mmCIF file of C-alpha atoms in Angstrom:
data_model
loop_
_atom_site.group_PDB
_atom_site.id
_atom_site.type_symbol
_atom_site.label_atom_id
_atom_site.label_comp_id
_atom_site.label_asym_id
_atom_site.label_seq_id
_atom_site.Cartn_x
_atom_site.Cartn_y
_atom_site.Cartn_z
ATOM 1 C CA UNK A 18 -17.708 4.191 -3.598
ATOM 2 C CA UNK A 19 -20.191 6.475 -5.373
ATOM 3 C CA UNK A 20 -20.687 5.766 -9.044
ATOM 4 C CA UNK A 21 -17.879 3.182 -9.103
ATOM 5 C CA UNK A 22 -20.182 0.553 -7.588
ATOM 6 C CA UNK A 23 -22.074 0.550 -10.891
ATOM 7 C CA UNK A 24 -19.069 0.627 -13.213
ATOM 8 C CA UNK A 25 -19.410 -3.056 -14.092
ATOM 9 C CA UNK A 26 -22.789 -2.489 -15.705
ATOM 10 C CA UNK A 27 -21.586 0.690 -17.435
ATOM 11 C CA UNK A 28 -18.584 -0.789 -19.270
ATOM 12 C CA UNK A 29 -20.419 -1.393 -22.552
ATOM 13 C CA UNK A 30 -21.826 2.125 -22.591
ATOM 14 C CA UNK A 31 -18.427 3.533 -21.607
ATOM 15 C CA UNK A 32 -16.833 1.787 -24.595
ATOM 16 C CA UNK A 33 -19.419 3.451 -26.821
ATOM 17 C CA UNK A 34 -18.510 6.866 -25.401
ATOM 18 C CA UNK A 35 -14.836 6.167 -26.100
ATOM 19 C CA UNK A 36 -15.630 5.135 -29.678
ATOM 20 C CA UNK A 37 -17.677 8.278 -30.229
ATOM 21 C CA UNK A 38 -14.630 10.381 -29.300
ATOM 22 C CA UNK A 39 -12.252 8.698 -31.741
ATOM 23 C CA UNK A 40 -12.062 11.835 -33.914
ATOM 24 C CA UNK A 41 -10.611 13.680 -30.906
ATOM 25 C CA UNK A 42 -8.420 11.014 -29.319
ATOM 26 C CA UNK A 43 -7.351 8.971 -32.341
ATOM 27 C CA UNK A 44 -7.816 5.266 -33.024
ATOM 28 C CA UNK A 45 -4.786 4.063 -31.047
ATOM 29 C CA UNK A 46 -5.849 5.788 -27.817
ATOM 30 C CA UNK A 47 -9.462 4.744 -28.338
ATOM 31 C CA UNK A 48 -8.344 1.142 -28.718
ATOM 32 C CA UNK A 49 -6.172 1.315 -25.582
ATOM 33 C CA UNK A 50 -8.936 2.882 -23.469
ATOM 34 C CA UNK A 51 -11.500 0.344 -24.680
ATOM 35 C CA UNK A 52 -9.108 -2.490 -23.862
ATOM 36 C CA UNK A 53 -8.498 -1.022 -20.398
ATOM 37 C CA UNK A 54 -12.244 -0.893 -19.735
ATOM 38 C CA UNK A 55 -12.524 -4.557 -20.661
ATOM 39 C CA UNK A 56 -9.492 -5.697 -18.661
ATOM 40 C CA UNK A 57 -10.102 -3.568 -15.563
ATOM 41 C CA UNK A 58 -13.893 -3.819 -15.290
ATOM 42 C CA UNK A 59 -14.963 -3.122 -11.714
ATOM 43 C CA UNK A 60 -11.322 -2.424 -10.782
ATOM 44 C CA UNK A 61 -11.177 0.702 -12.955
ATOM 45 C CA UNK A 62 -11.128 3.072 -9.960
ATOM 46 C CA UNK A 63 -8.168 1.446 -8.134
ATOM 47 C CA UNK A 64 -6.363 0.929 -11.443
ATOM 48 C CA UNK A 65 -6.714 4.649 -12.150
ATOM 49 C CA UNK A 66 -5.514 5.478 -8.633
ATOM 50 C CA UNK A 67 -2.451 3.248 -8.987
ATOM 51 C CA UNK A 68 -1.526 4.720 -12.370
ATOM 52 C CA UNK A 69 -1.881 8.207 -10.912
ATOM 53 C CA UNK A 70 0.306 7.617 -7.843
ATOM 54 C CA UNK A 71 3.082 6.083 -9.944
ATOM 55 C CA UNK A 72 2.821 8.953 -12.429
ATOM 56 C CA UNK A 73 3.238 11.406 -9.548
ATOM 57 C CA UNK A 74 6.120 9.376 -8.086
ATOM 58 C CA UNK A 75 8.131 9.549 -11.314
ATOM 59 C CA UNK A 76 7.022 13.085 -12.224
ATOM 60 C CA UNK A 77 4.758 12.273 -15.156
ATOM 61 C CA UNK A 78 1.972 14.093 -13.269
ATOM 62 C CA UNK A 79 1.852 16.610 -10.447
ATOM 63 C CA UNK A 80 0.033 15.737 -7.189
ATOM 64 C CA UNK A 81 -2.957 17.954 -8.007
ATOM 65 C CA UNK A 82 -3.461 16.550 -11.524
ATOM 66 C CA UNK A 83 -6.576 14.467 -12.112
ATOM 67 C CA UNK A 84 -6.702 11.538 -14.526
ATOM 68 C CA UNK A 85 -10.418 11.849 -15.229
ATOM 69 C CA UNK A 86 -10.021 15.535 -16.113
ATOM 70 C CA UNK A 87 -7.139 14.679 -18.445
ATOM 71 C CA UNK A 88 -9.360 12.100 -20.139
ATOM 72 C CA UNK A 89 -12.260 14.544 -20.386
ATOM 73 C CA UNK A 90 -10.048 17.184 -21.995
ATOM 74 C CA UNK A 91 -8.692 14.650 -24.486
ATOM 75 C CA UNK A 92 -12.258 13.692 -25.493
ATOM 76 C CA UNK A 93 -13.393 17.262 -26.141
ATOM 77 C CA UNK A 94 -14.043 17.791 -29.877
ATOM 78 C CA UNK A 95 -11.542 20.609 -30.297
ATOM 79 C CA UNK A 96 -8.618 18.716 -28.768
ATOM 80 C CA UNK A 97 -5.591 17.558 -30.705
ATOM 81 C CA UNK A 98 -4.736 13.867 -30.945
ATOM 82 C CA UNK A 99 -1.717 12.090 -29.345
ATOM 83 C CA UNK A 100 -0.172 11.615 -32.782
ATOM 84 C CA UNK A 101 0.024 15.392 -33.194
ATOM 85 C CA UNK A 102 2.875 15.428 -30.645
ATOM 86 C CA UNK A 103 6.442 14.145 -30.636
ATOM 87 C CA UNK A 104 6.060 12.577 -27.194
ATOM 88 C CA UNK A 105 3.367 11.549 -24.760
ATOM 89 C CA UNK A 106 4.835 13.992 -22.250
ATOM 90 C CA UNK A 107 4.111 16.856 -24.671
ATOM 91 C CA UNK A 108 0.560 15.578 -25.169
ATOM 92 C CA UNK A 109 -0.080 15.454 -21.418
ATOM 93 C CA UNK A 110 1.377 18.941 -21.005
ATOM 94 C CA UNK A 111 -0.899 20.198 -23.797
ATOM 95 C CA UNK A 112 -4.023 18.689 -22.208
ATOM 96 C CA UNK A 113 -3.152 20.057 -18.771
ATOM 97 C CA UNK A 114 -2.183 23.563 -19.815
ATOM 98 C CA UNK A 115 -3.778 24.414 -23.155
ATOM 99 C CA UNK A 116 -7.188 22.723 -23.143
ATOM 100 C CA UNK A 117 -9.956 24.324 -21.095
ATOM 101 C CA UNK A 118 -12.167 21.782 -19.359
ATOM 102 C CA UNK A 119 -15.897 21.962 -20.166
ATOM 103 C CA UNK A 120 -16.778 22.076 -16.460
ATOM 104 C CA UNK A 121 -20.553 22.036 -16.942
ATOM 105 C CA UNK A 122 -20.420 18.909 -19.084
ATOM 106 C CA UNK A 123 -17.845 17.358 -16.764
ATOM 107 C CA UNK A 124 -20.048 17.798 -13.694
ATOM 108 C CA UNK A 125 -23.185 16.432 -15.383
ATOM 109 C CA UNK A 126 -21.630 13.192 -16.648
ATOM 110 C CA UNK A 127 -23.262 9.831 -15.910
ATOM 111 C CA UNK A 128 -21.472 6.671 -14.764
ATOM 112 C CA UNK A 129 -20.624 5.474 -18.258
ATOM 113 C CA UNK A 130 -19.183 8.856 -19.268
ATOM 114 C CA UNK A 131 -17.104 9.018 -16.080
ATOM 115 C CA UNK A 132 -15.771 5.515 -16.718
ATOM 116 C CA UNK A 133 -14.937 6.409 -20.332
ATOM 117 C CA UNK A 134 -13.085 9.583 -19.325
ATOM 118 C CA UNK A 135 -11.204 7.735 -16.598
ATOM 119 C CA UNK A 136 -10.170 4.969 -19.013
ATOM 120 C CA UNK A 137 -8.963 7.494 -21.587
ATOM 121 C CA UNK A 138 -7.064 9.509 -18.988
ATOM 122 C CA UNK A 139 -5.546 6.405 -17.406
ATOM 123 C CA UNK A 140 -4.462 5.126 -20.826
ATOM 124 C CA UNK A 141 -2.769 8.438 -21.616
ATOM 125 C CA UNK A 142 -0.950 8.555 -18.290
ATOM 126 C CA UNK A 143 -0.004 4.852 -18.413
ATOM 127 C CA UNK A 144 1.625 5.529 -21.777
ATOM 128 C CA UNK A 145 3.452 8.445 -20.189
ATOM 129 C CA UNK A 146 4.770 6.142 -17.476
ATOM 130 C CA UNK A 147 6.009 3.660 -20.097
ATOM 131 C CA UNK A 148 7.685 6.494 -21.988
ATOM 132 C CA UNK A 149 9.414 7.764 -18.845
ATOM 133 C CA UNK A 150 10.543 4.316 -17.718
ATOM 134 C CA UNK A 151 11.529 3.020 -21.145
ATOM 135 C CA UNK A 152 9.665 -0.291 -21.066
ATOM 136 C CA UNK A 153 6.186 -1.653 -21.767
ATOM 137 C CA UNK A 154 3.742 -2.268 -18.907
ATOM 138 C CA UNK A 155 0.852 -4.573 -19.875
ATOM 139 C CA UNK A 156 -2.573 -3.296 -18.797
ATOM 140 C CA UNK A 157 -3.038 -6.523 -16.861
ATOM 141 C CA UNK A 158 -0.161 -5.432 -14.595
ATOM 142 C CA UNK A 159 -2.125 -2.435 -13.333
ATOM 143 C CA UNK A 160 -5.168 -4.621 -12.736
ATOM 144 C CA UNK A 161 -3.086 -7.150 -10.785
ATOM 145 C CA UNK A 162 -1.803 -4.315 -8.584
ATOM 146 C CA UNK A 163 -5.373 -3.198 -7.967
ATOM 147 C CA UNK A 164 -6.483 -6.698 -6.999
ATOM 148 C CA UNK A 165 -3.592 -6.807 -4.527
ATOM 149 C CA UNK A 166 -4.922 -3.603 -2.896
ATOM 150 C CA UNK A 167 -1.714 -1.661 -3.528
ATOM 151 C CA UNK A 168 -3.494 1.648 -4.175
ATOM 152 C CA UNK A 169 -1.564 3.512 -1.448
ATOM 153 C CA UNK A 170 1.834 1.854 -1.926
ATOM 154 C CA UNK A 171 3.589 3.809 -4.662
ATOM 155 C CA UNK A 172 7.129 2.704 -3.790
ATOM 156 C CA UNK A 173 6.121 -0.954 -3.584
ATOM 157 C CA UNK A 174 4.380 -0.789 -6.956
ATOM 158 C CA UNK A 175 7.330 0.970 -8.563
ATOM 159 C CA UNK A 176 9.744 -1.610 -7.161
ATOM 160 C CA UNK A 177 7.641 -4.430 -8.609
ATOM 161 C CA UNK A 178 7.634 -2.712 -12.007
ATOM 162 C CA UNK A 179 11.405 -2.324 -11.939
ATOM 163 C CA UNK A 180 11.994 -5.868 -10.666
ATOM 164 C CA UNK A 181 9.908 -7.484 -13.401
ATOM 165 C CA UNK A 182 10.717 -5.203 -16.338
ATOM 166 C CA UNK A 183 12.404 -6.615 -19.437
ATOM 167 C CA UNK A 184 9.370 -8.700 -20.379
ATOM 168 C CA UNK A 185 8.786 -10.379 -17.018
ATOM 169 C CA UNK A 186 5.699 -8.442 -15.916
ATOM 170 C CA UNK A 187 3.471 -11.075 -17.513
ATOM 171 C CA UNK A 188 5.046 -13.659 -15.190
ATOM 172 C CA UNK A 189 4.246 -11.444 -12.198
ATOM 173 C CA UNK A 190 0.619 -11.125 -13.330
ATOM 174 C CA UNK A 191 0.302 -14.869 -13.898
ATOM 175 C CA UNK A 192 1.798 -15.463 -10.441
ATOM 176 C CA UNK A 193 -0.951 -13.366 -8.852
ATOM 177 C CA UNK A 194 -3.513 -15.343 -10.853
ATOM 178 C CA UNK A 195 -2.066 -18.744 -9.918
ATOM 179 C CA UNK A 196 -1.443 -19.537 -13.586
ATOM 180 C CA UNK A 197 2.270 -20.419 -13.582
ATOM 181 C CA UNK A 198 3.673 -23.923 -13.706
ATOM 182 C CA UNK A 199 5.344 -24.997 -10.468
ATOM 183 C CA UNK A 200 8.968 -24.220 -11.369
ATOM 184 C CA UNK A 201 8.190 -20.746 -12.690
ATOM 185 C CA UNK A 202 5.884 -20.026 -9.741
ATOM 186 C CA UNK A 203 8.719 -20.847 -7.338
ATOM 187 C CA UNK A 204 11.114 -18.657 -9.328
ATOM 188 C CA UNK A 205 8.783 -15.645 -9.287
ATOM 189 C CA UNK A 206 8.015 -16.191 -5.612
ATOM 190 C CA UNK A 207 11.730 -16.245 -4.772
ATOM 191 C CA UNK A 208 12.246 -13.053 -6.774
ATOM 192 C CA UNK A 209 9.450 -11.349 -4.813
ATOM 193 C CA UNK A 210 10.891 -12.506 -1.498
ATOM 194 C CA UNK A 211 14.304 -11.064 -2.391
ATOM 195 C CA UNK A 212 12.661 -7.866 -3.573
ATOM 196 C CA UNK A 213 10.764 -7.390 -0.296
ATOM 197 C CA UNK A 214 13.887 -8.183 1.740
ATOM 198 C CA UNK A 215 15.520 -5.147 0.131
ATOM 199 C CA UNK A 216 12.374 -3.021 0.222
ATOM 200 C CA UNK A 217 11.631 -3.847 3.877
ATOM 201 C CA UNK A 218 15.032 -4.641 5.469
ATOM 202 C CA UNK A 219 13.603 -4.667 8.999
ATOM 203 C CA UNK A 220 10.775 -7.077 8.207
ATOM 204 C CA UNK A 221 10.729 -10.644 9.501
ATOM 205 C CA UNK A 222 11.512 -13.200 6.755
ATOM 206 C CA UNK A 223 8.473 -15.291 7.727
ATOM 207 C CA UNK A 224 6.250 -12.234 7.304
ATOM 208 C CA UNK A 225 7.751 -11.523 3.906
ATOM 209 C CA UNK A 226 7.235 -15.105 2.755
ATOM 210 C CA UNK A 227 3.642 -15.003 3.969
ATOM 211 C CA UNK A 228 3.047 -11.735 2.098
ATOM 212 C CA UNK A 229 4.431 -13.224 -1.115
ATOM 213 C CA UNK A 230 2.323 -16.363 -0.719
ATOM 214 C CA UNK A 231 -0.761 -14.188 -0.225
ATOM 215 C CA UNK A 232 -0.048 -12.420 -3.531
ATOM 216 C CA UNK A 233 -0.935 -15.671 -5.270
ATOM 217 C CA UNK A 234 -4.651 -14.811 -5.457
ATOM 218 C CA UNK A 235 -5.415 -17.587 -7.913
ATOM 219 C CA UNK A 236 -4.767 -20.306 -5.340
ATOM 220 C CA UNK A 237 -6.917 -18.784 -2.600
#
């Protein structure tokens, strides 16, 4: 796991690094990245991975793009802020193609700096995903996906996002946490079962129901 095993203890320092870059990234992005650090905690690496694979799936990023590098470029003092652009897509394109990465500084970063850059990059790309899809995705959704170990299941993640859009992603998150009242829990569970029946038409119904039950991490 490398430095990620120590991310939990580096969160406070990472937040400080994000705050120190506010003149480059703007207050809104700084706030989003700081919130992501707090919500994701030790799950920051898989959260970043999940955001990246969905971004590649829907063409917000290319396969060889790197979220941490995007975050590092955004935090460089000479960089423009997100609000300098008409869209998040333009901002991402600017960071990828017009900002030169300070490779020496990038390679010498400590755990807290790496976590800060990853949180900033993930926040930028997550916003790009929302822009492309046309609906909000709470940060807690990405963390729930990470806790479910969906880091290599882009199509499954995307199907969940589409199934629970229109303000229902919070219900999905609460389902995974075991925090829904019985009627709503049954409703969300049934929705997931129907979703997996379409996503995996050759799967056994008992296996699908077991999978959905196992997504309720809060009752384990």
